[in-house]
Coordinates of C-alpha atoms and ligand atoms in Angstrom, one line a residue:
M1 CA 0.0 0.0 0.0
S2 CA 1.2 3.5 -0.8
Q3 CA 0.6 5.8 2.2
S4 CA 1.7 9.3 2.7
Q5 CA 2.0 10.8 6.2
T6 CA 2.3 14.4 5.1
L7 CA 1.1 16.2 2.1
P8 CA 2.8 18.9 0.0
E9 CA 1.5 22.4 0.5
A10 CA 1.0 23.0 -3.2
T11 CA 0.5 20.9 -6.3
P12 CA -0.5 21.6 -9.9
V13 CA -3.4 19.1 -9.7
L14 CA -5.1 17.8 -6.6
I15 CA -7.2 14.7 -7.4
V16 CA -9.7 13.7 -4.6
G17 CA -10.6 10.0 -4.7
A18 CA -8.4 7.1 -5.8
G19 CA -11.0 4.9 -7.4
P20 CA -10.6 3.8 -11.0
T21 CA -11.4 7.3 -12.3
G22 CA -8.9 9.2 -10.0
L23 CA -6.2 6.6 -10.7
T24 CA -6.7 6.8 -14.5
L25 CA -6.4 10.6 -14.3
A26 CA -3.3 10.4 -12.2
V27 CA -1.7 8.0 -14.7
E28 CA -2.6 10.1 -17.6
L29 CA -1.1 13.2 -16.0
A30 CA 2.0 11.3 -14.9
R31 CA 2.5 10.0 -18.5
R32 CA 2.8 13.6 -19.5
N33 CA 5.2 14.5 -16.6
I34 CA 2.5 16.6 -14.8
D35 CA 2.8 16.4 -11.1
C36 CA -0.4 15.7 -9.2
L37 CA -1.4 14.8 -5.6
L38 CA -3.9 12.0 -5.4
V39 CA -5.6 11.6 -2.0
D40 CA -8.2 9.1 -0.7
R41 CA -9.9 9.1 2.6
N42 CA -9.7 5.4 3.0
P43 CA -6.5 4.3 4.8
E44 CA -6.5 1.1 2.7
P45 CA -7.9 0.2 -0.7
L46 CA -11.4 -1.2 -0.4
P47 CA -11.3 -5.0 -0.2
F48 CA -14.7 -5.6 -1.7
D49 CA -15.8 -5.4 -5.3
R50 CA -18.3 -3.5 -7.3
A51 CA -17.5 -3.3 -11.0
T52 CA -16.6 -6.5 -12.8
V53 CA -16.8 -5.8 -16.5
I54 CA -14.3 -3.8 -18.4
H55 CA -15.4 -2.8 -21.9
S56 CA -13.4 -2.8 -25.2
R57 CA -13.0 0.9 -25.3
S58 CA -11.6 1.0 -21.8
L59 CA -9.2 -1.8 -22.8
E60 CA -8.0 0.4 -25.7
C61 CA -7.3 3.2 -23.2
F62 CA -5.4 0.7 -21.0
E63 CA -3.3 -0.3 -23.9
T64 CA -2.3 3.3 -24.5
M65 CA -1.6 3.6 -20.8
D66 CA 0.7 0.6 -21.1
V67 CA -1.2 -1.6 -18.6
I68 CA -3.0 -3.9 -21.0
D69 CA -0.7 -6.9 -20.4
A70 CA -1.4 -6.9 -16.6
F71 CA -5.2 -6.7 -17.3
L72 CA -5.2 -9.5 -19.8
E73 CA -3.1 -11.6 -17.5
R74 CA -5.4 -11.2 -14.5
G75 CA -8.8 -10.8 -16.1
L76 CA -11.2 -13.3 -17.8
V77 CA -12.1 -12.7 -21.4
M78 CA -15.9 -12.7 -21.8
R79 CA -17.2 -13.4 -25.3
G80 CA -20.8 -12.3 -24.9
F81 CA -24.0 -13.2 -23.0
N82 CA -26.9 -15.6 -23.2
I83 CA -30.4 -14.7 -22.3
F84 CA -32.7 -17.3 -20.8
A85 CA -36.5 -17.5 -20.2
N86 CA -38.3 -20.4 -18.7
G87 CA -35.2 -22.6 -18.8
E88 CA -34.6 -22.0 -22.5
K89 CA -31.9 -19.9 -24.2
V90 CA -33.9 -17.3 -26.1
A91 CA -31.3 -14.9 -27.4
Q92 CA -27.6 -14.1 -27.3
T93 CA -25.0 -11.5 -28.0
S94 CA -21.4 -12.0 -29.1
F95 CA -18.6 -9.5 -29.1
E96 CA -16.3 -11.6 -31.3
S97 CA -17.4 -10.2 -34.6
L98 CA -16.8 -6.6 -33.5
E99 CA -14.1 -4.8 -35.5
C100 CA -12.0 -3.4 -32.7
R101 CA -8.7 -4.1 -30.9
H102 CA -10.4 -6.1 -28.1
P103 CA -13.6 -7.8 -29.3
Y104 CA -14.6 -8.9 -25.8
D105 CA -15.3 -7.7 -22.3
L106 CA -12.7 -8.4 -19.7
N107 CA -14.0 -9.4 -16.3
L108 CA -11.9 -8.4 -13.3
S109 CA -12.9 -7.2 -9.8
E110 CA -12.7 -3.5 -9.4
N111 CA -10.2 -3.7 -6.5
E112 CA -7.8 -5.5 -8.9
T113 CA -8.3 -2.9 -11.6
E114 CA -7.4 -0.3 -8.9
D115 CA -4.3 -2.4 -8.0
I116 CA -3.0 -2.5 -11.6
L117 CA -3.6 1.3 -12.0
T118 CA -1.9 2.0 -8.7
E119 CA 1.1 -0.1 -9.8
R120 CA 1.3 1.8 -13.1
L121 CA 1.1 5.2 -11.2
E122 CA 4.0 4.1 -8.9
Q123 CA 6.1 3.0 -11.9
L124 CA 5.6 6.5 -13.3
G125 CA 6.8 8.0 -10.0
G126 CA 3.4 8.8 -8.5
Q127 CA 1.5 7.5 -5.4
V128 CA -1.8 7.5 -3.6
S129 CA -1.8 9.5 -0.4
R130 CA -4.2 7.5 1.7
G131 CA -6.1 8.4 4.9
W132 CA -6.7 12.1 3.8
S133 CA -10.3 13.3 3.5
L134 CA -11.3 16.4 1.7
E135 CA -13.4 18.5 4.1
G136 CA -14.0 21.6 2.1
L137 CA -12.5 23.9 -0.5
E138 CA -12.2 27.6 -1.7
Q139 CA -11.3 28.8 -5.1
T140 CA -10.3 32.0 -6.7
D141 CA -9.5 32.8 -10.4
S142 CA -6.0 31.6 -10.0
G143 CA -6.3 28.5 -7.9
V144 CA -8.0 26.3 -5.3
T145 CA -7.3 25.8 -1.6
A146 CA -8.4 22.4 -0.3
F147 CA -8.9 21.6 3.3
L148 CA -8.0 18.1 4.2
K149 CA -8.1 16.0 7.4
S150 CA -6.2 12.9 8.1
A151 CA -7.6 9.7 9.6
D152 CA -6.0 10.7 12.9
G153 CA -7.4 14.2 12.9
I154 CA -4.5 16.3 11.5
E155 CA -5.8 19.2 9.4
Q156 CA -3.9 20.5 6.4
S157 CA -4.6 22.8 3.5
V158 CA -3.2 22.2 0.0
S159 CA -3.2 24.8 -2.8
A160 CA -3.6 23.5 -6.3
D161 CA -3.9 25.1 -9.7
W162 CA -6.7 22.6 -10.5
L163 CA -8.7 20.3 -8.4
V164 CA -10.6 17.2 -9.8
G165 CA -13.3 15.5 -7.7
T166 CA -13.2 11.8 -8.5
D167 CA -14.7 11.1 -5.1
G168 CA -17.7 9.0 -6.0
I169 CA -21.4 9.2 -6.0
R170 CA -21.7 11.3 -2.8
S171 CA -19.0 13.6 -3.9
R172 CA -17.9 16.1 -1.3
V173 CA -16.2 18.1 -4.0
R174 CA -19.4 18.4 -6.0
E175 CA -21.2 19.6 -2.9
A176 CA -18.5 22.2 -2.1
I177 CA -18.8 23.8 -5.5
G178 CA -22.6 23.8 -5.4
V179 CA -23.1 21.8 -8.6
E180 CA -26.6 20.5 -8.8
V181 CA -27.3 16.8 -9.5
S182 CA -30.5 15.3 -10.9
G183 CA -31.6 11.7 -11.0
H184 CA -33.4 9.0 -9.1
Q185 CA -32.9 5.8 -7.1
Y186 CA -34.2 2.7 -8.8
P187 CA -36.9 0.9 -6.9
A188 CA -35.6 -2.6 -7.0
L189 CA -33.2 -4.0 -4.4
W190 CA -30.3 -6.0 -5.9
G191 CA -27.7 -8.3 -4.4
V192 CA -24.4 -9.6 -5.4
I193 CA -22.6 -12.8 -4.3
D194 CA -19.5 -14.6 -5.5
G195 CA -18.9 -18.3 -5.6
Q196 CA -18.3 -21.4 -7.8
I197 CA -21.1 -22.9 -9.8
L198 CA -21.3 -26.6 -9.8
N199 CA -22.7 -28.4 -12.9
W200 CA -22.8 -25.3 -15.1
K201 CA -23.8 -26.5 -18.5
H202 CA -23.3 -23.4 -20.6
E203 CA -20.2 -21.6 -21.9
S204 CA -18.0 -20.4 -19.0
D205 CA -16.9 -17.3 -21.0
R206 CA -20.4 -15.9 -21.3
A207 CA -22.6 -14.1 -18.8
A208 CA -26.1 -15.4 -18.4
I209 CA -29.3 -13.4 -17.9
Q210 CA -32.4 -15.0 -16.5
I211 CA -35.5 -13.0 -17.3
E212 CA -38.2 -14.4 -15.1
A213 CA -38.1 -14.6 -11.3
P214 CA -35.9 -15.3 -9.6
A215 CA -34.1 -12.8 -11.9
L216 CA -30.4 -13.2 -11.8
N217 CA -27.3 -12.6 -13.8
P218 CA -24.2 -14.9 -13.4
V219 CA -21.0 -13.3 -14.7
P220 CA -17.8 -15.4 -15.0
L221 CA -14.8 -14.3 -13.1
P222 CA -11.2 -15.5 -13.3
G223 CA -10.3 -18.6 -11.3
D224 CA -13.4 -20.6 -12.0
R225 CA -15.6 -18.3 -9.9
W226 CA -18.8 -16.5 -10.8
R227 CA -20.3 -13.2 -9.6
I228 CA -24.1 -13.5 -9.4
Y229 CA -26.2 -10.3 -9.4
F230 CA -29.7 -11.1 -8.2
R231 CA -33.0 -9.4 -7.6
A232 CA -33.4 -9.3 -3.8
V233 CA -36.5 -8.8 -1.7
E234 CA -36.7 -6.2 1.1
D235 CA -36.8 -7.8 4.6
A236 CA -36.5 -11.3 3.2
D237 CA -35.3 -14.1 5.5
P238 CA -31.5 -14.2 4.7
S239 CA -31.5 -18.0 5.2
T240 CA -33.7 -18.4 2.1
L241 CA -31.3 -16.4 -0.1
L242 CA -29.2 -19.2 -1.2
D243 CA -32.2 -21.4 -2.1
C244 CA -33.6 -18.6 -4.2
I245 CA -30.3 -18.2 -6.1
N246 CA -30.0 -21.9 -6.6
A247 CA -33.5 -22.0 -7.9
G248 CA -32.6 -19.4 -10.5
L249 CA -29.4 -21.3 -11.4
D250 CA -31.3 -24.5 -11.7
A251 CA -33.8 -22.9 -14.1
I252 CA -30.9 -21.8 -16.4
S253 CA -28.8 -24.9 -16.0
P254 CA -30.7 -27.8 -14.4
G255 CA -28.8 -29.4 -11.5
S256 CA -26.4 -26.5 -11.0
S257 CA -25.9 -24.8 -7.7
L258 CA -23.7 -22.2 -6.0
Q259 CA -20.7 -23.5 -4.0
E260 CA -18.4 -21.8 -1.5
P261 CA -20.4 -18.5 -1.6
D262 CA -19.0 -15.3 -0.1
E263 CA -21.1 -13.0 2.0
P264 CA -23.8 -11.5 -0.2
I265 CA -24.0 -7.7 -0.5
L266 CA -27.4 -6.0 -1.0
Y267 CA -27.6 -2.6 -2.7
H268 CA -29.8 0.0 -4.3
T269 CA -28.7 1.7 -7.5
F270 CA -29.1 5.3 -8.8
R271 CA -29.1 7.3 -12.0
Q272 CA -27.5 10.7 -11.5
L273 CA -26.1 13.5 -13.6
S274 CA -24.4 16.7 -12.5
A275 CA -25.6 19.9 -14.1
H276 CA -21.9 20.8 -14.9
Y277 CA -18.6 19.0 -14.9
R278 CA -16.6 22.2 -14.3
S279 CA -16.9 25.2 -12.0
G280 CA -13.9 27.5 -12.3
R281 CA -10.8 25.6 -11.4
V282 CA -12.7 22.5 -10.1
L283 CA -13.7 19.6 -12.3
L284 CA -15.7 16.5 -11.7
A285 CA -15.2 13.0 -13.2
G286 CA -16.5 9.5 -12.8
D287 CA -19.3 8.7 -10.3
A288 CA -18.9 12.2 -8.9
A289 CA -20.2 13.6 -12.2
H290 CA -22.7 10.8 -13.1
A291 CA -24.0 7.4 -12.0
C292 CA -26.0 4.9 -13.9
S293 CA -27.6 1.5 -13.4
P294 CA -24.8 -1.1 -13.0
I295 CA -26.7 -3.6 -15.1
Q296 CA -24.9 -2.8 -18.3
G297 CA -21.6 -2.3 -16.6
H298 CA -21.0 1.3 -17.8
G299 CA -20.3 3.2 -14.5
M300 CA -16.6 2.5 -14.0
N301 CA -16.0 2.4 -17.8
T302 CA -17.5 5.8 -18.2
G303 CA -15.3 7.2 -15.4
I304 CA -12.1 5.7 -16.9
Q305 CA -13.0 7.2 -20.3
D306 CA -13.8 10.6 -18.6
S307 CA -10.3 10.6 -17.2
F308 CA -8.8 9.5 -20.6
N309 CA -10.5 12.6 -22.1
L310 CA -9.6 15.0 -19.3
G311 CA -6.0 13.9 -18.7
W312 CA -4.4 15.2 -21.9
K313 CA -6.5 18.4 -21.8
L314 CA -5.5 19.3 -18.3
A315 CA -1.8 18.5 -19.2
H316 CA -2.2 20.8 -22.2
V317 CA -3.5 23.6 -20.1
L318 CA -0.8 23.2 -17.5
S319 CA 2.0 23.1 -20.0
G320 CA 0.7 26.2 -21.9
K321 CA -0.4 24.2 -25.0
G322 CA -4.1 24.7 -24.4
G323 CA -6.5 27.3 -23.1
F324 CA -9.4 27.0 -20.6
G325 CA -11.8 26.4 -23.5
L326 CA -10.2 23.0 -23.8
L327 CA -11.5 22.1 -20.4
D328 CA -15.0 23.2 -21.4
S329 CA -14.9 20.7 -24.2
Y330 CA -14.4 18.0 -21.5
E331 CA -18.0 18.5 -20.3
Q332 CA -19.3 19.1 -23.8
E333 CA -17.9 15.8 -24.9
R334 CA -18.4 13.6 -21.9
R335 CA -21.7 14.7 -20.4
P336 CA -23.9 13.6 -23.3
I337 CA -22.3 10.2 -23.1
A338 CA -23.2 9.9 -19.4
A339 CA -26.7 11.1 -20.2
A340 CA -27.2 8.5 -22.9
V341 CA -25.8 5.7 -20.7
G342 CA -28.1 6.8 -17.9
A343 CA -31.1 6.7 -20.2
S344 CA -30.3 3.3 -21.6
G345 CA -29.9 2.1 -18.0
D346 CA -33.5 3.2 -17.2
V347 CA -34.8 1.0 -20.1
V348 CA -32.8 -2.1 -19.0
E349 CA -33.7 -1.6 -15.3
E350 CA -37.4 -1.6 -16.3
L351 CA -36.9 -4.8 -18.4
R352 CA -35.0 -6.4 -15.5
T353 CA -37.6 -5.6 -12.8
I354 CA -40.6 -7.2 -14.4
P355 CA -43.3 -8.5 -12.1
D356 CA -43.3 -12.2 -11.4
D357 CA -46.0 -13.3 -13.9
P358 CA -45.9 -15.2 -17.1
A359 CA -47.5 -12.5 -19.3
A360 CA -44.8 -10.0 -18.2
V361 CA -42.0 -12.5 -18.9
A362 CA -43.5 -13.3 -22.3
R363 CA -43.6 -9.5 -23.1
V364 CA -39.9 -9.0 -22.1
K365 CA -38.9 -12.1 -24.0
R366 CA -40.7 -10.8 -27.1
A367 CA -38.9 -7.4 -26.8
L368 CA -35.5 -8.9 -26.4
C369 CA -36.0 -11.5 -29.2
A370 CA -37.1 -8.7 -31.6
M371 CA -33.9 -6.9 -30.7
L372 CA -31.5 -9.8 -30.6
L373 CA -32.6 -12.4 -33.1
T374 CA -31.2 -10.7 -36.1
A375 CA -27.4 -10.5 -36.8
S376 CA -27.6 -6.7 -37.0
G377 CA -29.5 -6.4 -33.7
Q378 CA -26.9 -8.6 -32.0
Q379 CA -24.1 -6.5 -33.5
Q380 CA -25.8 -3.3 -32.3
A381 CA -26.3 -4.7 -28.8
A382 CA -22.6 -5.7 -28.7
R383 CA -21.5 -2.3 -29.9
D384 CA -23.7 -0.5 -27.3
E385 CA -22.3 -2.7 -24.5
T386 CA -18.6 -2.2 -25.4
G387 CA -18.5 1.5 -25.8
I388 CA -16.7 1.5 -29.1
D389 CA -19.2 3.8 -30.8
F390 CA -19.0 6.6 -28.3
H391 CA -18.1 9.7 -30.2
Y392 CA -17.6 13.5 -29.9
R393 CA -19.0 14.5 -33.3
N394 CA -20.9 17.5 -31.7
S395 CA -17.9 18.8 -29.9
P396 CA -16.9 22.4 -30.8
L397 CA -13.3 21.2 -30.7
V398 CA -13.4 18.8 -33.7
K399 CA -13.7 19.9 -37.2
G400 CA -14.3 18.6 -40.7
Y401 CA -13.2 20.5 -43.8
H402 CA -13.9 19.7 -47.4
A403 CA -12.8 22.1 -50.2
D404 CA -16.2 21.5 -51.9
G405 CA -18.2 22.6 -48.8
E406 CA -20.0 21.0 -45.9
T407 CA -22.3 18.9 -48.0
A408 CA -19.4 17.1 -49.6
Q409 CA -18.5 15.8 -46.1
Q410 CA -21.7 13.9 -46.1
S411 CA -20.3 11.4 -48.6
W412 CA -17.3 10.7 -46.3
M413 CA -17.0 7.0 -45.4
G414 CA -14.8 5.9 -42.4
P415 CA -14.4 7.9 -39.2
L416 CA -15.8 11.4 -39.0
P417 CA -14.4 14.2 -36.9
G418 CA -15.1 13.2 -33.2
D419 CA -15.1 9.5 -33.9
C420 CA -12.5 7.1 -32.3
L421 CA -9.9 6.2 -34.9
P422 CA -10.4 2.5 -35.8
D423 CA -7.4 0.2 -36.1
A424 CA -6.2 -1.0 -39.5
G425 CA -3.0 -2.3 -41.1
P426 CA -0.6 -3.4 -42.2
L427 CA 1.5 -0.4 -42.6
M428 CA 5.0 -0.9 -44.0
P429 CA 7.7 1.6 -42.7
S430 CA 10.2 2.5 -45.4
T431 CA 13.2 2.1 -43.0
T432 CA 12.4 -1.1 -41.1
E433 CA 10.9 -4.5 -41.9
E434 CA 8.4 -4.7 -39.1
T435 CA 4.8 -3.8 -40.1
L436 CA 2.6 -1.5 -37.9
T437 CA -1.0 -0.8 -37.5
L438 CA -2.8 2.6 -37.0
F439 CA -3.3 1.9 -33.3
Q440 CA 0.4 1.5 -32.8
L441 CA 1.0 4.9 -34.3
M442 CA -1.3 6.4 -31.7
Q443 CA 0.8 5.1 -28.7
T444 CA 2.1 8.5 -27.8
T445 CA 1.1 11.3 -25.5
G446 CA 0.5 13.9 -28.2
H447 CA -1.5 14.5 -31.4
V448 CA -0.8 12.4 -34.5
L449 CA -1.1 13.9 -37.9
L450 CA -1.7 11.4 -40.7
W451 CA -1.1 12.7 -44.2
M452 CA -2.9 10.4 -46.6
A453 CA -1.1 10.8 -49.9
A454 CA -1.2 9.0 -53.3
D455 CA 2.4 10.0 -54.0
S456 CA 5.3 11.9 -52.5
T457 CA 5.2 14.9 -54.8
A458 CA 2.1 16.4 -53.1
V459 CA 3.5 16.2 -49.5
P460 CA 5.0 19.5 -48.2
D461 CA 8.4 19.6 -46.6
R462 CA 8.6 17.9 -43.3
M463 CA 9.9 21.0 -41.5
E464 CA 6.9 23.0 -42.8
I465 CA 4.5 20.4 -41.2
E466 CA 6.5 20.0 -38.0
S467 CA 6.5 23.8 -37.5
L468 CA 2.8 23.7 -37.0
L469 CA 2.7 20.8 -34.5
Q470 CA 3.2 21.1 -30.7
P471 CA 6.1 19.4 -28.8
G472 CA 5.3 15.7 -28.4
D473 CA 3.1 15.6 -31.6
V474 CA 4.1 13.3 -34.5
F475 CA 3.2 13.0 -38.1
Y476 CA 3.3 10.3 -40.7
V477 CA 2.6 10.1 -44.4
I478 CA 0.6 7.1 -45.4
S479 CA 0.7 6.3 -49.0
T480 CA -0.5 3.6 -51.4
D481 CA 2.5 4.4 -53.6
T482 CA 5.1 1.6 -53.0
Q483 CA 7.9 3.6 -54.5
Q484 CA 8.1 5.8 -51.5
A485 CA 10.9 7.9 -50.0
A486 CA 13.1 6.1 -47.5
L487 CA 12.1 8.3 -44.6
A488 CA 11.1 7.1 -41.1
Y489 CA 7.8 8.9 -41.2
W490 CA 6.7 7.4 -44.5
L491 CA 4.5 4.3 -44.2
S492 CA 3.2 2.3 -47.1
D493 CA -0.3 1.0 -47.2
T494 CA 0.5 -1.7 -49.7
T495 CA -2.7 -3.6 -49.4
G496 CA -4.9 -0.5 -49.3
Q497 CA -6.6 -1.7 -46.1
V498 CA -5.8 1.4 -44.1
H499 CA -7.2 3.7 -46.9
A500 CA -10.3 1.5 -47.1
R501 CA -10.9 1.4 -43.3
L502 CA -10.5 5.2 -43.1
G503 CA -12.7 5.6 -46.2
V504 CA -10.0 7.5 -48.1
I505 CA -10.2 7.8 -51.8
D506 CA -8.6 11.2 -52.5
P507 CA -5.6 12.8 -50.6
C508 CA -6.6 14.1 -47.2
L509 CA -5.3 14.4 -43.7
F510 CA -6.5 13.2 -40.3
L511 CA -5.4 14.9 -37.1
I512 CA -5.8 12.5 -34.2
R513 CA -6.1 13.6 -30.6
P514 CA -4.1 12.1 -27.7
D515 CA -7.2 10.2 -26.7
G516 CA -7.5 8.5 -30.1
H517 CA -10.4 10.6 -31.4
V518 CA -10.3 12.3 -34.7
A519 CA -9.8 16.0 -34.2
M520 CA -9.9 16.9 -37.8
R521 CA -10.5 15.4 -41.2
C522 CA -9.5 17.7 -44.0
E523 CA -9.8 17.0 -47.8
P524 CA -7.6 17.9 -49.6
P525 CA -4.9 18.3 -46.9
E526 CA -4.5 22.0 -45.9
L527 CA -2.0 23.1 -43.4
S528 CA -3.9 26.3 -42.7
Q529 CA -6.7 24.1 -41.2
V530 CA -4.2 22.4 -39.0
A531 CA -2.9 25.7 -37.8
A532 CA -6.5 26.8 -37.1
Y533 CA -7.1 23.7 -35.0
Y534 CA -4.0 24.4 -32.8
E535 CA -5.2 28.0 -32.4
R536 CA -8.6 26.7 -31.2
L537 CA -6.8 24.5 -28.6
K538 CA -5.4 27.7 -27.0
C539 CA -8.8 29.5 -26.6
Ligands
FAD601 C1 -23.1 -3.8 -7.7 C2 -22.4 -2.9 -8.7 C3 -21.8 -3.5 -9.8 C4 -21.1 -2.6 -10.7 N1 -20.6 -3.2 -11.8 C5 -20.0 -2.4 -12.8 C6 -19.3 -3.0 -13.9 O1 -19.4 -4.2 -14.1 N2 -18.7 -2.2 -14.8 C7 -18.7 -0.8 -14.6 O2 -18.1 -0.1 -15.4 N3 -19.2 -0.3 -13.5 C8 -19.9 -1.0 -12.6 N4 -20.4 -0.5 -11.4 C9 -20.2 1.0 -11.2 C10 -18.8 1.2 -10.6 O3 -18.6 0.5 -9.4 C11 -18.6 2.7 -10.3 O4 -19.0 3.5 -11.4 C12 -17.1 3.0 -10.1 O5 -16.7 2.5 -8.9 C13 -16.9 4.6 -10.0 O6 -15.5 4.8 -9.9 P1 -15.0 6.2 -9.4 O7 -13.5 6.1 -9.3 O8 -15.6 7.3 -10.1 O9 -15.6 6.3 -7.9 P2 -15.4 5.3 -6.6 O10 -14.9 4.0 -7.1 O11 -16.6 5.4 -5.8 O12 -14.1 6.0 -5.9 C14 -14.2 7.2 -5.1 C15 -13.1 7.3 -4.2 O13 -13.1 8.5 -3.5 C16 -12.8 8.4 -2.2 N5 -13.5 9.5 -1.5 C17 -14.8 9.8 -1.3 N6 -14.9 10.9 -0.6 C18 -13.7 11.4 -0.4 C19 -13.3 12.6 0.3 N7 -14.1 13.5 0.9 N8 -11.9 12.8 0.4 C20 -11.0 11.9 -0.1 N9 -11.4 10.8 -0.7 C21 -12.8 10.5 -0.9 C22 -13.4 7.0 -1.8 O14 -12.8 6.5 -0.7 C23 -13.2 6.2 -3.1 O15 -11.9 5.5 -3.0 C24 -21.0 -1.3 -10.5 C25 -21.6 -0.7 -9.3 C26 -22.3 -1.5 -8.4 C27 -22.9 -0.9 -7.2

């Protein structure tokens, strides 16, 4: 455990809360050599689990953060889920056909996710200062003063240029800055219990969803264990709980039962959304900014992706490469995603809390079958689950430019401004033998400019391009011309697959942000548009 007895008096960024969101943000800042202080009121990491499922998009973020190997080593790859009604499998969803780096969910307990992120932070020279609770804060135009109290009653204030509240659903930071939060508690009481399942007859790399009562949802964990989420009943006799869970398991897989169960935990869930993610020099991320039904496993994933969006922006502002407007784009890009995830959670909560009668079960079964019995319905459900379609197309920060005007952009295929750049390859460097893919080019902390050229004659001088970029940014020329110049930044798309995946027919350029989203698509390539983007960053 990393524990700090004393705190520095000042820091560029104070992060309050060392859950998955706070840890991701601290790693993202540390990767960019930005000092931060990460505090948590708990003297030790929490031993119990909440989140289990890590989605494809979060895994891509973890790959960029250089922690993917640890996650893949410790987690369980989950290929999809099966839906059961009246003992019969009625529908299923598979992630395997998704075109993305990680076409699966990875199941791992939240405390292990926190462990891996903490290890990465420590590798980068950071640490978690535990046992310090934020009690209050004051801010001016130039900074924030935070008032903290240690577990043994010592009070200390810390001044920070920026403070980020990643302190969970009952955020003290959110309260201190007076940001309103709207939402509701879901009526159903749920429970979760871990154990082994004896005589499970279905795939052990797929979750199961049982529609009718007793509604339950076994999710596979590493080490032959399962986590079972179940619909609980208020004031029920605890001694009947296991019988009830076993009845549900038996309905899905006759003869199966839960062995070596841990203590069950009962919980209520909430949907919440903060009115704003930023007030002056204080920002909110993760559950402090939003909360959703855990049924689709979006809560922690959304928090991780908030921090992946915010990390580079905060680093840009602190290093003078970006203006405060960049931080406004954080809310503009991330809040609509939290709102959409929250709304979709409402629908699923309603489907999962059907009354215990055959007509209601039949109605839900019909609804799910209508959605999931076609290949396209299954694909869409898988895409919705894994978060790979989340985009920032409406962000004021991203831009499309076509010399023939805006309507010409409507015929663009491939990623649009604001979309996450898909992976594609192979790309053949002109100076080495080893082939690369687009995703590998993005493994940097800055922007990446991709100049999609048919031949070398139309590409401006390297110095001219580099003079527009910021320190840490890189650029490549990707060409289908195999007779290319022997320069390290020239990559040959010999099979044309990269051009096809990006929907490129004529020369154009893509500017990719440090979080892997397309900042700009510009056809034909125009350096004045790139310069204008960098000016916008500074607003
Ligand atoms: C049963 C259940 C299952 C779930 N399953 C999934 C899932 O499969 N996938 C998924 O994505 N999400 C899931 N979630 C949601 C997920 O657990 C949360 O969204 C996630 O934990 C939020 O992470 P966070 O870092 O934003 O906040 P938290 O994990 O809540 O961390 C906040 C941290 O802030 C600290 N803190 C609080 N107040 C202060 C203070 N005043 N001063 C200093 N420190 C403070 C706390 O000690 C804590 O460590 C589930 C939730 C539940 C309840």
